[in-house]
């Protein structure tokens, strides 16, 4: 299994590393911000003083242009006075402050120097190498020159002396300070600390990355079958302690007659078939499913619940394997697969016990003819045993109006439309669960509660017929037909509403026990006389007295699902169904095939020219009368 703990640690270290980088970056930004604030504050203070000095000497000395400024500072008394004033701003951080005058040759000259050391003489030349000195004359705005000193703030402030809107000269103040060095010394340990943390995190991440790389590099060899590139049995040992079986169904897959392929074509052909089959397996499942080569030609498949019906996945695999052509060195090799399916492995003690049961189902599939799926569904068996409902369950449902009908369409494939619907009884349990008749009808058969339930069903169907104006079939037993109350209900509704009678079909079980054939004929004739149609349900499951069927002049024969469900595989069922359809056609009856659960069965029935079809492939029973656009939803979803 993937080492999720290592992934978590790696991710945690990555987050920590990014956090430390973020903090370190903010420290650097904060340091720069402090530098800038110090610089701005110092320059603003100095500029304020220089502006005050300029106002003083221009006013007191009555200076109106640059020449008068030059002449004023030629006088030693004036120069001394303003050197002393400017020297007041001199501190440990400001060592040089002077006024520069640009002569007629654009050369800069000292005309006043308030510096304490290296003092320049009057009109001494000042060499300029930077264009910013000249730019001040055109922009008339202060300029800051930053020197390239990494540790210290070292700048020159060029402040224009503006007289009558012209730049007469420049104040030049050199500022240097060690405050940045102090800040740097304070922050440096913190910066170093985070740098060390980042390096440690990166080293740990590198170590874990190497472990993960080594894991994935060896995983293929340890847990993967080299031939089929699927997981091998070693993977199961790692899987069994972490897998949640509640999320999976388990299927065992075995290629049929694989030994014969090896014996006839050689082991290389066998390997070729295994590779091709494993590709089909992988193409038929989802990323959440787990495929393991269990041994030889046997594969284990854990089907995640998110992949849809486990049976659908198995059927897709079976059909995909058998529908492909396999050629090896010019030889065509036939291939099929047998599958054993355990739908609820979580009911077992552990994974290995669940695999044993799936393997037993695989054995049954092999024994029962191969190329088939055998299902073990202990949960359904348990639920079936525990789900039988007694008479009181039905009585409460009738009293609380929780009896309803679901409707399954009967399809006219020739016209591509719904011919009619079959009403199927359901009970909504107190907890909201929809309960099928298999859970309660056997327990009430022959009781008065059965007749009461039939009465309610008839009322629901008649109301639905009036509301929808559709054709609907309703199931009824021979015992129902001879019940006086039920007969009265049927006569009352159909005699008063001929349109209702023409829309209803009564489906009578052919397998039902009919002791009095003549009475049976009388009751079906009564239905005909009222304008209703009669269908013989589950035809082929009972004794099939053909003369009785002909005498009662049924409108439809509904072929029993046990003959239909395997018609695409079982030639005997196919022949029986063909005979029934022929018999019905010769007797002026139409045929309905139920249990149409797949396209293969559908196509076979089209081939046999059955009249109508019904089954989950077309549509499951639903609470409403669906439209033809809603048919074949399961096909559309694929």
PDB file of C-alpha atoms in Angstrom, residues 263-492:
ATOM      1  CA  UNK A 263      -0.950 -27.742 -24.278  1.00  0.00           C
ATOM      2  CA  UNK A 264      -1.992 -27.018 -27.869  1.00  0.00           C
ATOM      3  CA  UNK A 265      -0.222 -23.742 -28.674  1.00  0.00           C
ATOM      4  CA  UNK A 266       2.550 -23.614 -26.077  1.00  0.00           C
ATOM      5  CA  UNK A 267       3.247 -21.517 -23.004  1.00  0.00           C
ATOM      6  CA  UNK A 268       4.130 -18.431 -25.031  1.00  0.00           C
ATOM      7  CA  UNK A 269       0.620 -18.477 -26.440  1.00  0.00           C
ATOM      8  CA  UNK A 270      -0.676 -18.847 -22.905  1.00  0.00           C
ATOM      9  CA  UNK A 271       1.323 -15.802 -21.818  1.00  0.00           C
ATOM     10  CA  UNK A 272      -0.041 -13.887 -24.805  1.00  0.00           C
ATOM     11  CA  UNK A 273      -3.617 -14.755 -23.820  1.00  0.00           C
ATOM     12  CA  UNK A 274      -2.980 -13.744 -20.190  1.00  0.00           C
ATOM     13  CA  UNK A 275      -1.638 -10.361 -21.274  1.00  0.00           C
ATOM     14  CA  UNK A 276      -4.581  -9.739 -23.603  1.00  0.00           C
ATOM     15  CA  UNK A 277      -7.124 -10.857 -21.003  1.00  0.00           C
ATOM     16  CA  UNK A 278      -5.569  -8.692 -18.278  1.00  0.00           C
ATOM     17  CA  UNK A 279      -5.783  -5.665 -20.597  1.00  0.00           C
ATOM     18  CA  UNK A 280      -9.495  -6.339 -21.091  1.00  0.00           C
ATOM     19  CA  UNK A 281      -9.986  -6.763 -17.337  1.00  0.00           C
ATOM     20  CA  UNK A 282      -8.305  -3.419 -16.664  1.00  0.00           C
ATOM     21  CA  UNK A 283     -10.281  -1.683 -19.411  1.00  0.00           C
ATOM     22  CA  UNK A 284     -13.541  -3.000 -17.946  1.00  0.00           C
ATOM     23  CA  UNK A 285     -13.022  -1.737 -14.398  1.00  0.00           C
ATOM     24  CA  UNK A 286     -12.572   1.654 -12.747  1.00  0.00           C
ATOM     25  CA  UNK A 287      -9.566   3.254 -11.063  1.00  0.00           C
ATOM     26  CA  UNK A 288     -11.094   2.512  -7.642  1.00  0.00           C
ATOM     27  CA  UNK A 289     -11.191  -1.254  -8.367  1.00  0.00           C
ATOM     28  CA  UNK A 290      -8.248  -3.525  -7.542  1.00  0.00           C
ATOM     29  CA  UNK A 291      -7.126  -6.309  -9.901  1.00  0.00           C
ATOM     30  CA  UNK A 292      -4.755  -9.022  -8.646  1.00  0.00           C
ATOM     31  CA  UNK A 293      -3.259 -11.942 -10.518  1.00  0.00           C
ATOM     32  CA  UNK A 294      -4.039 -14.612  -7.972  1.00  0.00           C
ATOM     33  CA  UNK A 295      -2.204 -17.442  -9.666  1.00  0.00           C
ATOM     34  CA  UNK A 296      -1.839 -18.941 -13.149  1.00  0.00           C
ATOM     35  CA  UNK A 297      -4.893 -17.904 -15.154  1.00  0.00           C
ATOM     36  CA  UNK A 298      -6.852 -16.887 -12.051  1.00  0.00           C
ATOM     37  CA  UNK A 299      -7.452 -13.252 -11.109  1.00  0.00           C
ATOM     38  CA  UNK A 300      -8.951 -11.618  -8.034  1.00  0.00           C
ATOM     39  CA  UNK A 301     -11.013  -8.468  -8.503  1.00  0.00           C
ATOM     40  CA  UNK A 302     -12.094  -6.167  -5.687  1.00  0.00           C
ATOM     41  CA  UNK A 303     -14.934  -4.054  -7.073  1.00  0.00           C
ATOM     42  CA  UNK A 304     -15.474  -0.766  -5.283  1.00  0.00           C
ATOM     43  CA  UNK A 305     -19.070   0.183  -4.588  1.00  0.00           C
ATOM     44  CA  UNK A 306     -18.540   3.458  -6.458  1.00  0.00           C
ATOM     45  CA  UNK A 307     -17.987   1.501  -9.661  1.00  0.00           C
ATOM     46  CA  UNK A 308     -21.694   0.661  -9.838  1.00  0.00           C
ATOM     47  CA  UNK A 309     -23.233  -2.780  -9.651  1.00  0.00           C
ATOM     48  CA  UNK A 310     -20.621  -5.476  -9.078  1.00  0.00           C
ATOM     49  CA  UNK A 311     -22.675  -7.824 -11.232  1.00  0.00           C
ATOM     50  CA  UNK A 312     -22.671  -5.293 -14.082  1.00  0.00           C
ATOM     51  CA  UNK A 313     -18.883  -5.066 -13.873  1.00  0.00           C
ATOM     52  CA  UNK A 314     -18.582  -8.853 -13.996  1.00  0.00           C
ATOM     53  CA  UNK A 315     -21.004  -9.095 -16.911  1.00  0.00           C
ATOM     54  CA  UNK A 316     -19.051  -6.411 -18.767  1.00  0.00           C
ATOM     55  CA  UNK A 317     -15.840  -8.397 -18.258  1.00  0.00           C
ATOM     56  CA  UNK A 318     -17.444 -11.664 -19.357  1.00  0.00           C
ATOM     57  CA  UNK A 319     -18.951 -10.151 -22.503  1.00  0.00           C
ATOM     58  CA  UNK A 320     -15.729  -8.301 -23.382  1.00  0.00           C
ATOM     59  CA  UNK A 321     -13.614 -11.455 -23.070  1.00  0.00           C
ATOM     60  CA  UNK A 322     -15.923 -13.680 -25.117  1.00  0.00           C
ATOM     61  CA  UNK A 323     -16.641 -11.084 -27.830  1.00  0.00           C
ATOM     62  CA  UNK A 324     -12.963 -10.555 -28.752  1.00  0.00           C
ATOM     63  CA  UNK A 325     -10.967 -12.526 -31.334  1.00  0.00           C
ATOM     64  CA  UNK A 326      -7.523 -13.731 -30.258  1.00  0.00           C
ATOM     65  CA  UNK A 327      -4.893 -14.659 -32.835  1.00  0.00           C
ATOM     66  CA  UNK A 328      -1.479 -16.052 -32.019  1.00  0.00           C
ATOM     67  CA  UNK A 329       0.909 -16.896 -34.871  1.00  0.00           C
ATOM     68  CA  UNK A 330      -2.032 -17.209 -37.248  1.00  0.00           C
ATOM     69  CA  UNK A 331      -4.068 -19.395 -34.903  1.00  0.00           C
ATOM     70  CA  UNK A 332      -7.446 -18.190 -33.635  1.00  0.00           C
ATOM     71  CA  UNK A 333      -7.874 -18.937 -29.940  1.00  0.00           C
ATOM     72  CA  UNK A 334     -11.331 -19.007 -28.385  1.00  0.00           C
ATOM     73  CA  UNK A 335     -11.521 -17.529 -24.910  1.00  0.00           C
ATOM     74  CA  UNK A 336     -14.131 -17.154 -22.187  1.00  0.00           C
ATOM     75  CA  UNK A 337     -14.085 -16.475 -18.469  1.00  0.00           C
ATOM     76  CA  UNK A 338     -15.892 -17.938 -15.468  1.00  0.00           C
ATOM     77  CA  UNK A 339     -16.574 -15.685 -12.505  1.00  0.00           C
ATOM     78  CA  UNK A 340     -17.472 -16.257  -8.879  1.00  0.00           C
ATOM     79  CA  UNK A 341     -18.889 -13.197  -7.131  1.00  0.00           C
ATOM     80  CA  UNK A 342     -19.243 -12.482  -3.412  1.00  0.00           C
ATOM     81  CA  UNK A 343     -21.350  -9.331  -3.129  1.00  0.00           C
ATOM     82  CA  UNK A 344     -20.931  -8.726   0.610  1.00  0.00           C
ATOM     83  CA  UNK A 345     -17.447  -9.852   1.739  1.00  0.00           C
ATOM     84  CA  UNK A 346     -17.647  -7.690   4.883  1.00  0.00           C
ATOM     85  CA  UNK A 347     -19.907 -10.364   6.381  1.00  0.00           C
ATOM     86  CA  UNK A 348     -16.898 -12.715   6.529  1.00  0.00           C
ATOM     87  CA  UNK A 349     -14.195 -12.792   9.206  1.00  0.00           C
ATOM     88  CA  UNK A 350     -11.473 -11.435   6.943  1.00  0.00           C
ATOM     89  CA  UNK A 351     -10.391 -10.987   3.362  1.00  0.00           C
ATOM     90  CA  UNK A 352      -9.092 -14.525   2.968  1.00  0.00           C
ATOM     91  CA  UNK A 353     -12.407 -16.032   4.097  1.00  0.00           C
ATOM     92  CA  UNK A 354     -14.256 -13.854   1.601  1.00  0.00           C
ATOM     93  CA  UNK A 355     -11.877 -14.967  -1.159  1.00  0.00           C
ATOM     94  CA  UNK A 356     -12.583 -18.608  -0.305  1.00  0.00           C
ATOM     95  CA  UNK A 357     -16.299 -18.096  -0.840  1.00  0.00           C
ATOM     96  CA  UNK A 358     -15.738 -16.222  -4.126  1.00  0.00           C
ATOM     97  CA  UNK A 359     -13.456 -19.092  -5.185  1.00  0.00           C
ATOM     98  CA  UNK A 360     -16.202 -21.590  -4.319  1.00  0.00           C
ATOM     99  CA  UNK A 361     -18.610 -19.632  -6.522  1.00  0.00           C
ATOM    100  CA  UNK A 362     -15.985 -19.749  -9.282  1.00  0.00           C
ATOM    101  CA  UNK A 363     -15.853 -23.532  -8.913  1.00  0.00           C
ATOM    102  CA  UNK A 364     -19.647 -23.645  -9.274  1.00  0.00           C
ATOM    103  CA  UNK A 365     -19.427 -21.522 -12.421  1.00  0.00           C
ATOM    104  CA  UNK A 366     -16.904 -23.967 -13.885  1.00  0.00           C
ATOM    105  CA  UNK A 367     -19.004 -26.948 -12.852  1.00  0.00           C
ATOM    106  CA  UNK A 368     -22.192 -25.476 -14.297  1.00  0.00           C
ATOM    107  CA  UNK A 369     -20.812 -25.040 -17.804  1.00  0.00           C
ATOM    108  CA  UNK A 370     -18.184 -22.244 -17.706  1.00  0.00           C
ATOM    109  CA  UNK A 371     -18.517 -18.790 -19.268  1.00  0.00           C
ATOM    110  CA  UNK A 372     -20.950 -17.773 -16.541  1.00  0.00           C
ATOM    111  CA  UNK A 373     -21.218 -15.856 -13.283  1.00  0.00           C
ATOM    112  CA  UNK A 374     -22.179 -17.493 -10.000  1.00  0.00           C
ATOM    113  CA  UNK A 375     -23.203 -15.130  -7.191  1.00  0.00           C
ATOM    114  CA  UNK A 376     -23.014 -15.611  -3.440  1.00  0.00           C
ATOM    115  CA  UNK A 377     -25.157 -12.997  -1.721  1.00  0.00           C
ATOM    116  CA  UNK A 378     -25.411 -13.930   1.948  1.00  0.00           C
ATOM    117  CA  UNK A 379     -26.887 -10.531   2.750  1.00  0.00           C
ATOM    118  CA  UNK A 380     -29.795 -11.051   0.373  1.00  0.00           C
ATOM    119  CA  UNK A 381     -30.300 -14.581   1.675  1.00  0.00           C
ATOM    120  CA  UNK A 382     -30.298 -13.288   5.237  1.00  0.00           C
ATOM    121  CA  UNK A 383     -32.644 -10.445   4.377  1.00  0.00           C
ATOM    122  CA  UNK A 384     -34.923 -12.812   2.518  1.00  0.00           C
ATOM    123  CA  UNK A 385     -35.120 -15.123   5.513  1.00  0.00           C
ATOM    124  CA  UNK A 386     -35.765 -12.223   7.852  1.00  0.00           C
ATOM    125  CA  UNK A 387     -38.099 -10.272   5.577  1.00  0.00           C
ATOM    126  CA  UNK A 388     -41.178 -12.473   5.483  1.00  0.00           C
ATOM    127  CA  UNK A 389     -44.161 -10.417   6.512  1.00  0.00           C
ATOM    128  CA  UNK A 390     -47.188 -11.832   8.302  1.00  0.00           C
ATOM    129  CA  UNK A 391     -50.900 -11.048   7.914  1.00  0.00           C
ATOM    130  CA  UNK A 392     -50.714  -8.189  10.426  1.00  0.00           C
ATOM    131  CA  UNK A 393     -48.134  -6.421   8.237  1.00  0.00           C
ATOM    132  CA  UNK A 394     -50.543  -6.404   5.293  1.00  0.00           C
ATOM    133  CA  UNK A 395     -53.509  -5.474   7.501  1.00  0.00           C
ATOM    134  CA  UNK A 396     -51.639  -2.437   8.901  1.00  0.00           C
ATOM    135  CA  UNK A 397     -50.631  -1.388   5.398  1.00  0.00           C
ATOM    136  CA  UNK A 398     -54.276  -1.546   4.255  1.00  0.00           C
ATOM    137  CA  UNK A 399     -55.509   0.336   7.324  1.00  0.00           C
ATOM    138  CA  UNK A 400     -52.849   3.050   6.951  1.00  0.00           C
ATOM    139  CA  UNK A 401     -53.235   3.321   3.142  1.00  0.00           C
ATOM    140  CA  UNK A 402     -49.654   2.207   2.451  1.00  0.00           C
ATOM    141  CA  UNK A 403     -50.559  -0.171  -0.385  1.00  0.00           C
ATOM    142  CA  UNK A 404     -49.576   1.141  -3.806  1.00  0.00           C
ATOM    143  CA  UNK A 405     -48.717  -0.031  -7.305  1.00  0.00           C
ATOM    144  CA  UNK A 406     -45.593   0.296  -9.385  1.00  0.00           C
ATOM    145  CA  UNK A 407     -45.923   0.145 -13.154  1.00  0.00           C
ATOM    146  CA  UNK A 408     -43.620  -1.630 -15.603  1.00  0.00           C
ATOM    147  CA  UNK A 409     -44.023  -0.811 -19.294  1.00  0.00           C
ATOM    148  CA  UNK A 410     -44.771  -3.523 -21.857  1.00  0.00           C
ATOM    149  CA  UNK A 411     -42.916  -2.485 -24.992  1.00  0.00           C
ATOM    150  CA  UNK A 412     -43.958  -2.729 -28.646  1.00  0.00           C
ATOM    151  CA  UNK A 413     -40.523  -2.828 -30.251  1.00  0.00           C
ATOM    152  CA  UNK A 414     -41.959  -2.836 -33.766  1.00  0.00           C
ATOM    153  CA  UNK A 415     -43.570   0.571 -33.239  1.00  0.00           C
ATOM    154  CA  UNK A 416     -40.964   1.705 -30.692  1.00  0.00           C
ATOM    155  CA  UNK A 417     -43.642   2.695 -28.192  1.00  0.00           C
ATOM    156  CA  UNK A 418     -45.149   1.602 -24.890  1.00  0.00           C
ATOM    157  CA  UNK A 419     -48.073  -0.720 -25.571  1.00  0.00           C
ATOM    158  CA  UNK A 420     -49.347  -0.858 -21.994  1.00  0.00           C
ATOM    159  CA  UNK A 421     -48.196  -1.162 -18.360  1.00  0.00           C
ATOM    160  CA  UNK A 422     -48.331  -3.945 -15.810  1.00  0.00           C
ATOM    161  CA  UNK A 423     -49.426  -2.917 -12.307  1.00  0.00           C
ATOM    162  CA  UNK A 424     -47.300  -4.556  -9.601  1.00  0.00           C
ATOM    163  CA  UNK A 425     -48.285  -4.350  -5.944  1.00  0.00           C
ATOM    164  CA  UNK A 426     -45.944  -2.757  -3.421  1.00  0.00           C
ATOM    165  CA  UNK A 427     -46.280  -1.908   0.262  1.00  0.00           C
ATOM    166  CA  UNK A 428     -44.552   1.137   1.714  1.00  0.00           C
ATOM    167  CA  UNK A 429     -43.233  -0.011   5.096  1.00  0.00           C
ATOM    168  CA  UNK A 430     -43.486   2.226   8.152  1.00  0.00           C
ATOM    169  CA  UNK A 431     -39.791   3.107   7.760  1.00  0.00           C
ATOM    170  CA  UNK A 432     -40.321   4.173   4.128  1.00  0.00           C
ATOM    171  CA  UNK A 433     -38.851   1.039   2.537  1.00  0.00           C
ATOM    172  CA  UNK A 434     -40.628  -0.272  -0.565  1.00  0.00           C
ATOM    173  CA  UNK A 435     -41.588  -3.909   0.104  1.00  0.00           C
ATOM    174  CA  UNK A 436     -42.028  -6.275  -2.851  1.00  0.00           C
ATOM    175  CA  UNK A 437     -44.811  -8.936  -2.988  1.00  0.00           C
ATOM    176  CA  UNK A 438     -42.354 -11.802  -2.525  1.00  0.00           C
ATOM    177  CA  UNK A 439     -42.091 -10.770   1.118  1.00  0.00           C
ATOM    178  CA  UNK A 440     -45.779 -10.837   1.987  1.00  0.00           C
ATOM    179  CA  UNK A 441     -47.946 -12.595  -0.652  1.00  0.00           C
ATOM    180  CA  UNK A 442     -46.927 -16.186   0.203  1.00  0.00           C
ATOM    181  CA  UNK A 443     -47.883 -15.583   3.861  1.00  0.00           C
ATOM    182  CA  UNK A 444     -51.421 -14.399   3.060  1.00  0.00           C
ATOM    183  CA  UNK A 445     -52.268 -16.752   0.201  1.00  0.00           C
ATOM    184  CA  UNK A 446     -55.768 -18.200   0.600  1.00  0.00           C
ATOM    185  CA  UNK A 447     -56.625 -15.895   3.494  1.00  0.00           C
ATOM    186  CA  UNK A 448     -59.302 -13.225   3.632  1.00  0.00           C
ATOM    187  CA  UNK A 449     -56.512 -10.652   3.813  1.00  0.00           C
ATOM    188  CA  UNK A 450     -55.383 -11.722   0.339  1.00  0.00           C
ATOM    189  CA  UNK A 451     -58.820 -10.902  -1.090  1.00  0.00           C
ATOM    190  CA  UNK A 452     -58.874  -7.552   0.690  1.00  0.00           C
ATOM    191  CA  UNK A 453     -55.485  -6.747  -0.793  1.00  0.00           C
ATOM    192  CA  UNK A 454     -56.720  -7.706  -4.277  1.00  0.00           C
ATOM    193  CA  UNK A 455     -59.743  -5.427  -3.805  1.00  0.00           C
ATOM    194  CA  UNK A 456     -57.448  -2.524  -2.952  1.00  0.00           C
ATOM    195  CA  UNK A 457     -55.177  -3.211  -5.924  1.00  0.00           C
ATOM    196  CA  UNK A 458     -58.138  -3.280  -8.311  1.00  0.00           C
ATOM    197  CA  UNK A 459     -59.366   0.043  -6.937  1.00  0.00           C
ATOM    198  CA  UNK A 460     -55.888   1.603  -7.402  1.00  0.00           C
ATOM    199  CA  UNK A 461     -55.662   0.315 -10.976  1.00  0.00           C
ATOM    200  CA  UNK A 462     -59.165   1.437 -11.937  1.00  0.00           C
ATOM    201  CA  UNK A 463     -58.415   4.917 -10.548  1.00  0.00           C
ATOM    202  CA  UNK A 464     -55.158   5.003 -12.496  1.00  0.00           C
ATOM    203  CA  UNK A 465     -56.965   3.962 -15.689  1.00  0.00           C
ATOM    204  CA  UNK A 466     -59.473   6.787 -15.312  1.00  0.00           C
ATOM    205  CA  UNK A 467     -56.730   9.299 -14.594  1.00  0.00           C
ATOM    206  CA  UNK A 468     -54.216   8.322 -17.278  1.00  0.00           C
ATOM    207  CA  UNK A 469     -56.332   6.915 -20.152  1.00  0.00           C
ATOM    208  CA  UNK A 470     -53.549   4.335 -20.647  1.00  0.00           C
ATOM    209  CA  UNK A 471     -53.790   0.553 -20.983  1.00  0.00           C
ATOM    210  CA  UNK A 472     -52.869  -1.357 -17.830  1.00  0.00           C
ATOM    211  CA  UNK A 473     -52.602  -5.052 -16.937  1.00  0.00           C
ATOM    212  CA  UNK A 474     -53.346  -6.301 -13.426  1.00  0.00           C
ATOM    213  CA  UNK A 475     -52.469  -9.695 -11.950  1.00  0.00           C
ATOM    214  CA  UNK A 476     -55.260 -11.822 -10.572  1.00  0.00           C
ATOM    215  CA  UNK A 477     -55.427 -15.413  -9.289  1.00  0.00           C
ATOM    216  CA  UNK A 478     -58.046 -18.023 -10.115  1.00  0.00           C
ATOM    217  CA  UNK A 479     -59.047 -17.923  -6.454  1.00  0.00           C
ATOM    218  CA  UNK A 480     -59.641 -14.172  -6.856  1.00  0.00           C
ATOM    219  CA  UNK A 481     -61.844 -14.755  -9.907  1.00  0.00           C
ATOM    220  CA  UNK A 482     -64.187 -17.024  -8.005  1.00  0.00           C
ATOM    221  CA  UNK A 483     -64.431 -14.728  -4.979  1.00  0.00           C
ATOM    222  CA  UNK A 484     -67.886 -13.123  -4.911  1.00  0.00           C
ATOM    223  CA  UNK A 485     -66.740  -9.762  -3.538  1.00  0.00           C
ATOM    224  CA  UNK A 486     -63.979  -9.381  -6.097  1.00  0.00           C
ATOM    225  CA  UNK A 487     -66.287 -10.405  -8.923  1.00  0.00           C
ATOM    226  CA  UNK A 488     -68.813  -7.817  -7.786  1.00  0.00           C
ATOM    227  CA  UNK A 489     -66.125  -5.109  -7.736  1.00  0.00           C
ATOM    228  CA  UNK A 490     -65.009  -5.965 -11.277  1.00  0.00           C
ATOM    229  CA  UNK A 491     -68.538  -6.059 -12.671  1.00  0.00           C
ATOM    230  CA  UNK A 492     -69.519  -2.774 -10.969  1.00  0.00           C
TER     231      UNK A 492
END
